[in-house]
PDB file of C-alpha atoms and ligand atoms in Angstrom:
ATOM      1  CA  MET A   1     -25.444 105.226 -71.863  1.00  0.00           C
ATOM      2  CA  ILE A   2     -21.829 105.725 -73.030  1.00  0.00           C
ATOM      3  CA  THR A   3     -21.588 106.904 -76.562  1.00  0.00           C
ATOM      4  CA  LEU A   4     -17.914 106.232 -77.866  1.00  0.00           C
ATOM      5  CA  PHE A   5     -16.423 108.804 -80.336  1.00  0.00           C
ATOM      6  CA  GLU A   6     -13.405 108.113 -82.368  1.00  0.00           C
ATOM      7  CA  ASN A   7     -12.172 111.503 -81.870  1.00  0.00           C
ATOM      8  CA  TYR A   8     -12.545 114.919 -80.231  1.00  0.00           C
ATOM      9  CA  ASP A   9     -13.780 117.075 -83.116  1.00  0.00           C
ATOM     10  CA  GLN A  10     -16.344 114.479 -83.919  1.00  0.00           C
ATOM     11  CA  MET A  11     -17.723 114.671 -80.428  1.00  0.00           C
ATOM     12  CA  SER A  12     -17.700 118.316 -80.474  1.00  0.00           C
ATOM     13  CA  GLU A  13     -19.556 118.645 -83.864  1.00  0.00           C
ATOM     14  CA  TYR A  14     -22.151 116.271 -82.477  1.00  0.00           C
ATOM     15  CA  THR A  15     -22.688 117.870 -79.183  1.00  0.00           C
ATOM     16  CA  ALA A  16     -23.026 121.400 -80.980  1.00  0.00           C
ATOM     17  CA  SER A  17     -25.422 120.025 -83.540  1.00  0.00           C
ATOM     18  CA  ILE A  18     -27.630 118.658 -80.475  1.00  0.00           C
ATOM     19  CA  VAL A  19     -27.562 122.218 -78.905  1.00  0.00           C
ATOM     20  CA  ALA A  20     -28.546 123.668 -82.188  1.00  0.00           C
ATOM     21  CA  GLU A  21     -31.356 121.472 -82.705  1.00  0.00           C
ATOM     22  CA  GLU A  22     -32.819 122.131 -79.005  1.00  0.00           C
ATOM     23  CA  ILE A  23     -32.439 125.718 -79.916  1.00  0.00           C
ATOM     24  CA  THR A  24     -34.197 125.553 -83.176  1.00  0.00           C
ATOM     25  CA  ASN A  25     -36.988 123.350 -81.690  1.00  0.00           C
ATOM     26  CA  ASN A  26     -37.445 125.702 -78.436  1.00  0.00           C
ATOM     27  CA  PRO A  27     -36.125 129.321 -79.231  1.00  0.00           C
ATOM     28  CA  SER A  28     -36.805 129.918 -75.267  1.00  0.00           C
ATOM     29  CA  LEU A  29     -34.463 126.926 -74.298  1.00  0.00           C
ATOM     30  CA  ARG A  30     -33.027 127.267 -70.957  1.00  0.00           C
ATOM     31  CA  ILE A  31     -29.466 125.617 -71.215  1.00  0.00           C
ATOM     32  CA  GLY A  32     -26.881 125.033 -68.764  1.00  0.00           C
ATOM     33  CA  LEU A  33     -23.602 125.496 -69.769  1.00  0.00           C
ATOM     34  CA  PRO A  34     -20.089 124.333 -68.704  1.00  0.00           C
ATOM     35  CA  THR A  35     -16.440 125.776 -68.791  1.00  0.00           C
ATOM     36  CA  GLY A  36     -13.176 124.066 -69.198  1.00  0.00           C
ATOM     37  CA  SER A  37     -11.107 122.819 -72.104  1.00  0.00           C
ATOM     38  CA  THR A  38     -13.463 119.678 -73.066  1.00  0.00           C
ATOM     39  CA  PRO A  39     -16.506 122.095 -74.335  1.00  0.00           C
ATOM     40  CA  LEU A  40     -14.125 124.432 -76.599  1.00  0.00           C
ATOM     41  CA  GLY A  41     -14.853 122.373 -79.734  1.00  0.00           C
ATOM     42  CA  MET A  42     -18.088 122.562 -78.909  1.00  0.00           C
ATOM     43  CA  TYR A  43     -18.493 126.218 -78.500  1.00  0.00           C
ATOM     44  CA  LYS A  44     -16.293 126.463 -81.752  1.00  0.00           C
ATOM     45  CA  ASN A  45     -18.782 124.381 -83.456  1.00  0.00           C
ATOM     46  CA  LEU A  46     -22.080 126.166 -82.231  1.00  0.00           C
ATOM     47  CA  ILE A  47     -21.064 129.532 -82.915  1.00  0.00           C
ATOM     48  CA  GLN A  48     -20.775 128.561 -86.520  1.00  0.00           C
ATOM     49  CA  PHE A  49     -24.689 127.851 -86.845  1.00  0.00           C
ATOM     50  CA  ASP A  50     -27.021 130.643 -88.063  1.00  0.00           C
ATOM     51  CA  LEU A  51     -29.243 130.480 -84.775  1.00  0.00           C
ATOM     52  CA  ASP A  52     -31.414 133.037 -82.814  1.00  0.00           C
ATOM     53  CA  TRP A  53     -30.424 132.985 -79.215  1.00  0.00           C
ATOM     54  CA  SER A  54     -32.107 136.285 -78.370  1.00  0.00           C
ATOM     55  CA  ASN A  55     -34.806 134.350 -76.103  1.00  0.00           C
ATOM     56  CA  VAL A  56     -32.495 131.624 -74.896  1.00  0.00           C
ATOM     57  CA  LYS A  57     -31.516 131.876 -71.180  1.00  0.00           C
ATOM     58  CA  THR A  58     -27.966 130.675 -70.359  1.00  0.00           C
ATOM     59  CA  TYR A  59     -27.043 129.454 -67.021  1.00  0.00           C
ATOM     60  CA  ASN A  60     -23.356 128.756 -66.253  1.00  0.00           C
ATOM     61  CA  LEU A  61     -22.265 125.859 -63.914  1.00  0.00           C
ATOM     62  CA  ASP A  62     -19.744 127.686 -61.857  1.00  0.00           C
ATOM     63  CA  GLU A  63     -17.756 130.616 -61.115  1.00  0.00           C
ATOM     64  CA  TYR A  64     -14.859 131.372 -59.070  1.00  0.00           C
ATOM     65  CA  GLU A  65     -14.824 133.665 -56.161  1.00  0.00           C
ATOM     66  CA  GLY A  66     -12.531 136.333 -55.517  1.00  0.00           C
ATOM     67  CA  ILE A  67     -11.282 137.092 -59.221  1.00  0.00           C
ATOM     68  CA  GLY A  68     -13.219 139.828 -60.963  1.00  0.00           C
ATOM     69  CA  GLU A  69     -15.640 139.134 -63.802  1.00  0.00           C
ATOM     70  CA  ASN A  70     -13.165 140.526 -66.351  1.00  0.00           C
ATOM     71  CA  HIS A  71     -10.309 138.348 -64.937  1.00  0.00           C
ATOM     72  CA  PRO A  72      -8.578 136.514 -67.786  1.00  0.00           C
ATOM     73  CA  GLN A  73      -9.260 133.098 -66.048  1.00  0.00           C
ATOM     74  CA  SER A  74     -12.889 133.930 -64.860  1.00  0.00           C
ATOM     75  CA  TYR A  75     -15.621 132.000 -66.384  1.00  0.00           C
ATOM     76  CA  HIS A  76     -17.145 135.266 -67.402  1.00  0.00           C
ATOM     77  CA  THR A  77     -14.436 136.186 -69.439  1.00  0.00           C
ATOM     78  CA  TYR A  78     -14.189 132.285 -71.098  1.00  0.00           C
ATOM     79  CA  MET A  79     -17.809 132.350 -71.898  1.00  0.00           C
ATOM     80  CA  ASN A  80     -17.715 135.916 -73.473  1.00  0.00           C
ATOM     81  CA  LYS A  81     -14.561 134.571 -75.426  1.00  0.00           C
ATOM     82  CA  ASN A  82     -16.026 131.517 -76.860  1.00  0.00           C
ATOM     83  CA  LEU A  83     -19.936 131.986 -77.117  1.00  0.00           C
ATOM     84  CA  PHE A  84     -21.273 135.223 -75.776  1.00  0.00           C
ATOM     85  CA  LEU A  85     -19.809 137.695 -77.885  1.00  0.00           C
ATOM     86  CA  HIS A  86     -20.336 135.461 -81.165  1.00  0.00           C
ATOM     87  CA  VAL A  87     -24.180 135.138 -80.758  1.00  0.00           C
ATOM     88  CA  ASN A  88     -27.499 137.421 -80.464  1.00  0.00           C
ATOM     89  CA  LEU A  89     -27.815 136.378 -76.637  1.00  0.00           C
ATOM     90  CA  THR A  90     -30.000 138.979 -74.567  1.00  0.00           C
ATOM     91  CA  LYS A  91     -27.509 140.413 -71.841  1.00  0.00           C
ATOM     92  CA  ASP A  92     -30.266 139.784 -69.134  1.00  0.00           C
ATOM     93  CA  PHE A  93     -30.930 136.232 -69.916  1.00  0.00           C
ATOM     94  CA  ILE A  94     -26.958 135.198 -68.949  1.00  0.00           C
ATOM     95  CA  ASN A  95     -26.922 133.822 -65.743  1.00  0.00           C
ATOM     96  CA  PHE A  96     -23.970 132.728 -63.313  1.00  0.00           C
ATOM     97  CA  PRO A  97     -24.750 130.917 -60.036  1.00  0.00           C
ATOM     98  CA  ASP A  98     -25.463 132.697 -57.073  1.00  0.00           C
ATOM     99  CA  LYS A  99     -27.580 132.586 -54.048  1.00  0.00           C
ATOM    100  CA  ASN A 100     -30.829 133.030 -56.226  1.00  0.00           C
ATOM    101  CA  THR A 101     -29.960 130.498 -58.778  1.00  0.00           C
ATOM    102  CA  ASP A 102     -32.270 127.750 -57.152  1.00  0.00           C
ATOM    103  CA  SER A 103     -35.072 129.814 -56.613  1.00  0.00           C
ATOM    104  CA  THR A 104     -34.856 131.513 -59.914  1.00  0.00           C
ATOM    105  CA  LEU A 105     -34.551 128.345 -61.726  1.00  0.00           C
ATOM    106  CA  LYS A 106     -37.503 126.747 -59.691  1.00  0.00           C
ATOM    107  CA  ARG A 107     -39.657 129.542 -60.782  1.00  0.00           C
ATOM    108  CA  VAL A 108     -39.117 129.053 -64.418  1.00  0.00           C
ATOM    109  CA  GLY A 109     -39.094 125.313 -64.550  1.00  0.00           C
ATOM    110  CA  GLY A 110     -35.616 124.211 -64.332  1.00  0.00           C
ATOM    111  CA  LEU A 111     -33.041 123.690 -66.969  1.00  0.00           C
ATOM    112  CA  ASP A 112     -34.193 122.211 -70.657  1.00  0.00           C
ATOM    113  CA  LEU A 113     -30.740 120.962 -71.183  1.00  0.00           C
ATOM    114  CA  LEU A 114     -27.320 120.871 -69.468  1.00  0.00           C
ATOM    115  CA  ILE A 115     -24.126 120.223 -70.912  1.00  0.00           C
ATOM    116  CA  LEU A 116     -21.470 118.940 -68.303  1.00  0.00           C
ATOM    117  CA  GLY A 117     -18.027 118.438 -68.205  1.00  0.00           C
ATOM    118  CA  ILE A 118     -16.486 115.986 -65.581  1.00  0.00           C
ATOM    119  CA  GLY A 119     -13.436 116.359 -63.362  1.00  0.00           C
ATOM    120  CA  HIS A 120     -10.683 113.780 -62.820  1.00  0.00           C
ATOM    121  CA  ASN A 121     -12.041 113.051 -59.353  1.00  0.00           C
ATOM    122  CA  GLY A 122     -15.534 112.666 -60.486  1.00  0.00           C
ATOM    123  CA  HIS A 123     -16.793 116.305 -59.602  1.00  0.00           C
ATOM    124  CA  ILE A 124     -19.405 117.880 -61.770  1.00  0.00           C
ATOM    125  CA  ALA A 125     -19.250 121.834 -61.936  1.00  0.00           C
ATOM    126  CA  PHE A 126     -17.768 122.349 -58.652  1.00  0.00           C
ATOM    127  CA  ASN A 127     -19.434 119.754 -56.754  1.00  0.00           C
ATOM    128  CA  GLU A 128     -16.225 117.978 -55.302  1.00  0.00           C
ATOM    129  CA  PRO A 129     -16.313 114.462 -53.951  1.00  0.00           C
ATOM    130  CA  GLY A 130     -18.101 114.289 -50.762  1.00  0.00           C
ATOM    131  CA  SER A 131     -20.777 116.654 -51.973  1.00  0.00           C
ATOM    132  CA  SER A 132     -24.358 115.783 -50.938  1.00  0.00           C
ATOM    133  CA  LEU A 133     -26.004 114.100 -53.798  1.00  0.00           C
ATOM    134  CA  THR A 134     -29.089 116.461 -53.287  1.00  0.00           C
ATOM    135  CA  SER A 135     -27.046 119.873 -52.393  1.00  0.00           C
ATOM    136  CA  ALA A 136     -28.293 123.253 -53.316  1.00  0.00           C
ATOM    137  CA  SER A 137     -26.356 125.764 -55.219  1.00  0.00           C
ATOM    138  CA  ARG A 138     -23.835 127.179 -52.993  1.00  0.00           C
ATOM    139  CA  ARG A 139     -20.271 128.580 -52.040  1.00  0.00           C
ATOM    140  CA  VAL A 140     -17.907 126.195 -52.171  1.00  0.00           C
ATOM    141  CA  LYS A 141     -14.001 125.201 -51.225  1.00  0.00           C
ATOM    142  CA  LEU A 142     -12.194 123.819 -54.203  1.00  0.00           C
ATOM    143  CA  SER A 143     -10.213 120.485 -53.749  1.00  0.00           C
ATOM    144  CA  LYS A 144      -6.392 120.318 -53.773  1.00  0.00           C
ATOM    145  CA  GLN A 145      -7.025 118.083 -56.967  1.00  0.00           C
ATOM    146  CA  THR A 146      -8.972 120.804 -58.678  1.00  0.00           C
ATOM    147  CA  ILE A 147      -6.857 123.537 -57.747  1.00  0.00           C
ATOM    148  CA  GLU A 148      -3.941 121.557 -59.204  1.00  0.00           C
ATOM    149  CA  ALA A 149      -5.653 120.972 -62.342  1.00  0.00           C
ATOM    150  CA  ASN A 150      -6.772 124.432 -63.011  1.00  0.00           C
ATOM    151  CA  SER A 151      -3.174 125.750 -62.268  1.00  0.00           C
ATOM    152  CA  ARG A 152      -2.601 125.221 -65.923  1.00  0.00           C
ATOM    153  CA  PHE A 153      -4.810 128.359 -66.402  1.00  0.00           C
ATOM    154  CA  PHE A 154      -2.883 130.618 -64.171  1.00  0.00           C
ATOM    155  CA  ASP A 155       0.525 131.782 -63.536  1.00  0.00           C
ATOM    156  CA  SER A 156       1.013 129.603 -60.429  1.00  0.00           C
ATOM    157  CA  GLU A 157      -0.811 127.337 -58.302  1.00  0.00           C
ATOM    158  CA  ASP A 158      -1.150 129.987 -55.433  1.00  0.00           C
ATOM    159  CA  GLU A 159      -3.213 132.355 -57.814  1.00  0.00           C
ATOM    160  CA  VAL A 160      -5.992 129.713 -58.407  1.00  0.00           C
ATOM    161  CA  PRO A 161      -8.812 130.902 -56.553  1.00  0.00           C
ATOM    162  CA  LYS A 162      -9.642 128.570 -53.379  1.00  0.00           C
ATOM    163  CA  TRP A 163     -13.263 129.287 -53.390  1.00  0.00           C
ATOM    164  CA  ALA A 164     -16.108 129.063 -55.926  1.00  0.00           C
ATOM    165  CA  PHE A 165     -19.774 129.331 -56.467  1.00  0.00           C
ATOM    166  CA  THR A 166     -21.591 126.061 -57.900  1.00  0.00           C
ATOM    167  CA  MET A 167     -24.815 124.825 -59.211  1.00  0.00           C
ATOM    168  CA  GLY A 168     -25.669 122.345 -56.639  1.00  0.00           C
ATOM    169  CA  MET A 169     -26.116 118.378 -57.344  1.00  0.00           C
ATOM    170  CA  LYS A 170     -30.007 118.987 -56.983  1.00  0.00           C
ATOM    171  CA  THR A 171     -30.151 121.730 -59.343  1.00  0.00           C
ATOM    172  CA  ILE A 172     -28.072 119.520 -61.713  1.00  0.00           C
ATOM    173  CA  ARG A 173     -30.368 116.371 -61.368  1.00  0.00           C
ATOM    174  CA  GLU A 174     -33.491 118.200 -62.076  1.00  0.00           C
ATOM    175  CA  SER A 175     -32.427 119.116 -65.606  1.00  0.00           C
ATOM    176  CA  LYS A 176     -34.629 117.535 -67.993  1.00  0.00           C
ATOM    177  CA  ARG A 177     -31.782 116.386 -70.459  1.00  0.00           C
ATOM    178  CA  ILE A 178     -28.285 116.007 -69.572  1.00  0.00           C
ATOM    179  CA  ILE A 179     -25.425 115.293 -71.729  1.00  0.00           C
ATOM    180  CA  LEU A 180     -22.064 114.756 -70.038  1.00  0.00           C
ATOM    181  CA  ILE A 181     -18.853 115.256 -72.457  1.00  0.00           C
ATOM    182  CA  ALA A 182     -15.413 113.825 -71.636  1.00  0.00           C
ATOM    183  CA  ASN A 183     -12.206 113.720 -73.680  1.00  0.00           C
ATOM    184  CA  GLY A 184      -9.120 111.588 -73.789  1.00  0.00           C
ATOM    185  CA  PRO A 185      -7.612 108.510 -72.391  1.00  0.00           C
ATOM    186  CA  ASP A 186      -7.006 110.276 -69.003  1.00  0.00           C
ATOM    187  CA  LYS A 187     -10.745 110.613 -68.640  1.00  0.00           C
ATOM    188  CA  TRP A 188     -11.477 107.287 -69.263  1.00  0.00           C
ATOM    189  CA  ASP A 189     -11.002 105.708 -65.756  1.00  0.00           C
ATOM    190  CA  ILE A 190     -13.386 108.337 -64.070  1.00  0.00           C
ATOM    191  CA  VAL A 191     -16.210 108.091 -66.852  1.00  0.00           C
ATOM    192  CA  ASP A 192     -16.049 104.247 -66.285  1.00  0.00           C
ATOM    193  CA  LYS A 193     -16.418 104.105 -62.686  1.00  0.00           C
ATOM    194  CA  CYS A 194     -19.040 106.916 -62.707  1.00  0.00           C
ATOM    195  CA  PHE A 195     -21.195 105.044 -65.495  1.00  0.00           C
ATOM    196  CA  ASN A 196     -20.229 101.679 -64.911  1.00  0.00           C
ATOM    197  CA  GLY A 197     -19.338 101.273 -61.560  1.00  0.00           C
ATOM    198  CA  GLY A 198     -21.634 102.145 -58.313  1.00  0.00           C
ATOM    199  CA  VAL A 199     -23.405 105.447 -57.138  1.00  0.00           C
ATOM    200  CA  THR A 200     -21.521 106.985 -54.553  1.00  0.00           C
ATOM    201  CA  LYS A 201     -20.776 110.617 -53.282  1.00  0.00           C
ATOM    202  CA  ASP A 202     -17.076 110.213 -53.558  1.00  0.00           C
ATOM    203  CA  ARG A 203     -17.562 110.359 -57.154  1.00  0.00           C
ATOM    204  CA  PRO A 204     -20.639 112.871 -57.376  1.00  0.00           C
ATOM    205  CA  ALA A 205     -21.207 112.287 -61.246  1.00  0.00           C
ATOM    206  CA  SER A 206     -21.910 108.642 -60.765  1.00  0.00           C
ATOM    207  CA  VAL A 207     -25.501 109.990 -59.252  1.00  0.00           C
ATOM    208  CA  LEU A 208     -26.450 110.730 -62.944  1.00  0.00           C
ATOM    209  CA  GLN A 209     -26.867 107.004 -63.872  1.00  0.00           C
ATOM    210  CA  MET A 210     -30.186 107.461 -62.099  1.00  0.00           C
ATOM    211  CA  HIS A 211     -31.195 110.105 -64.497  1.00  0.00           C
ATOM    212  CA  PRO A 212     -33.964 109.775 -66.713  1.00  0.00           C
ATOM    213  CA  ASN A 213     -32.330 111.392 -69.826  1.00  0.00           C
ATOM    214  CA  ILE A 214     -28.689 111.413 -69.701  1.00  0.00           C
ATOM    215  CA  GLU A 215     -26.166 110.889 -72.594  1.00  0.00           C
ATOM    216  CA  VAL A 216     -22.549 110.518 -71.806  1.00  0.00           C
ATOM    217  CA  PHE A 217     -20.175 111.394 -74.667  1.00  0.00           C
ATOM    218  CA  TYR A 218     -16.496 109.803 -74.398  1.00  0.00           C
ATOM    219  CA  ALA A 219     -13.704 111.032 -77.007  1.00  0.00           C
ATOM    220  CA  SER A 220     -10.633 108.793 -76.913  1.00  0.00           C
TER     221      SER A 220
HETATM  222  P1  PGA B 301     -11.810 120.047 -68.426  1.00  0.00           P
HETATM  223  O1  PGA B 301     -12.544 120.347 -66.881  1.00  0.00           O
HETATM  224  O2  PGA B 301     -12.887 120.096 -69.379  1.00  0.00           O
HETATM  225  O3  PGA B 301     -10.813 121.149 -68.405  1.00  0.00           O
HETATM  226  O4  PGA B 301     -11.294 118.779 -68.218  1.00  0.00           O
HETATM  227  C1  PGA B 301     -13.636 119.330 -66.828  1.00  0.00           C
HETATM  228  C2  PGA B 301     -14.096 120.097 -65.528  1.00  0.00           C
HETATM  229  O5  PGA B 301     -13.204 119.697 -64.153  1.00  0.00           O
HETATM  230  O6  PGA B 301     -15.296 119.822 -65.022  1.00  0.00           O
END
């Protein structure tokens, strides 16, 4: 289930090529998208493809609460900068999680493809350790570890939002195809525990072992 890549660039290129292929095969693809440092290479490669995004529907995994959409560290800003402003997406087809996410996705038939990162504590989106493995999309309090990890993007740890809205574990697990990407030696331990160890809500990503169509890409 884990594919090892020699380096980050290779993993990024390959992941982007899969997304491009999916969009080519299904121009109305419903795709779940991550933020963070790991997907940056994938987006960089993806915007080089000549693809028609006009019917693609995007669903971001999470967004902070308490900072506006235009804040430099909001995930809206991240997505505009790294993907949305580079492709011909239809504005109305861009989605960030809110209280309607699950009902909307249910109505349209769920996500066709979901690209995910993983936190050092095994979180996926902002489903922190201890999250129910069947949770709905919801407002969540961020763990101390996540706030510390994300403080590198803010002037100080105090400025990191403490709350966020996240896609839930159930919503994630209902995606038809999932690709989880992880990069760097510091991520190996959690990838190994989540995909070679037991399933536990202390490491939310571990439940993805049970998904029928999951691929894990790891670059050292
Ligand atoms: P990272 O974040 O890609 O910046 O390491 C991953 C995550 O926390 O989901």
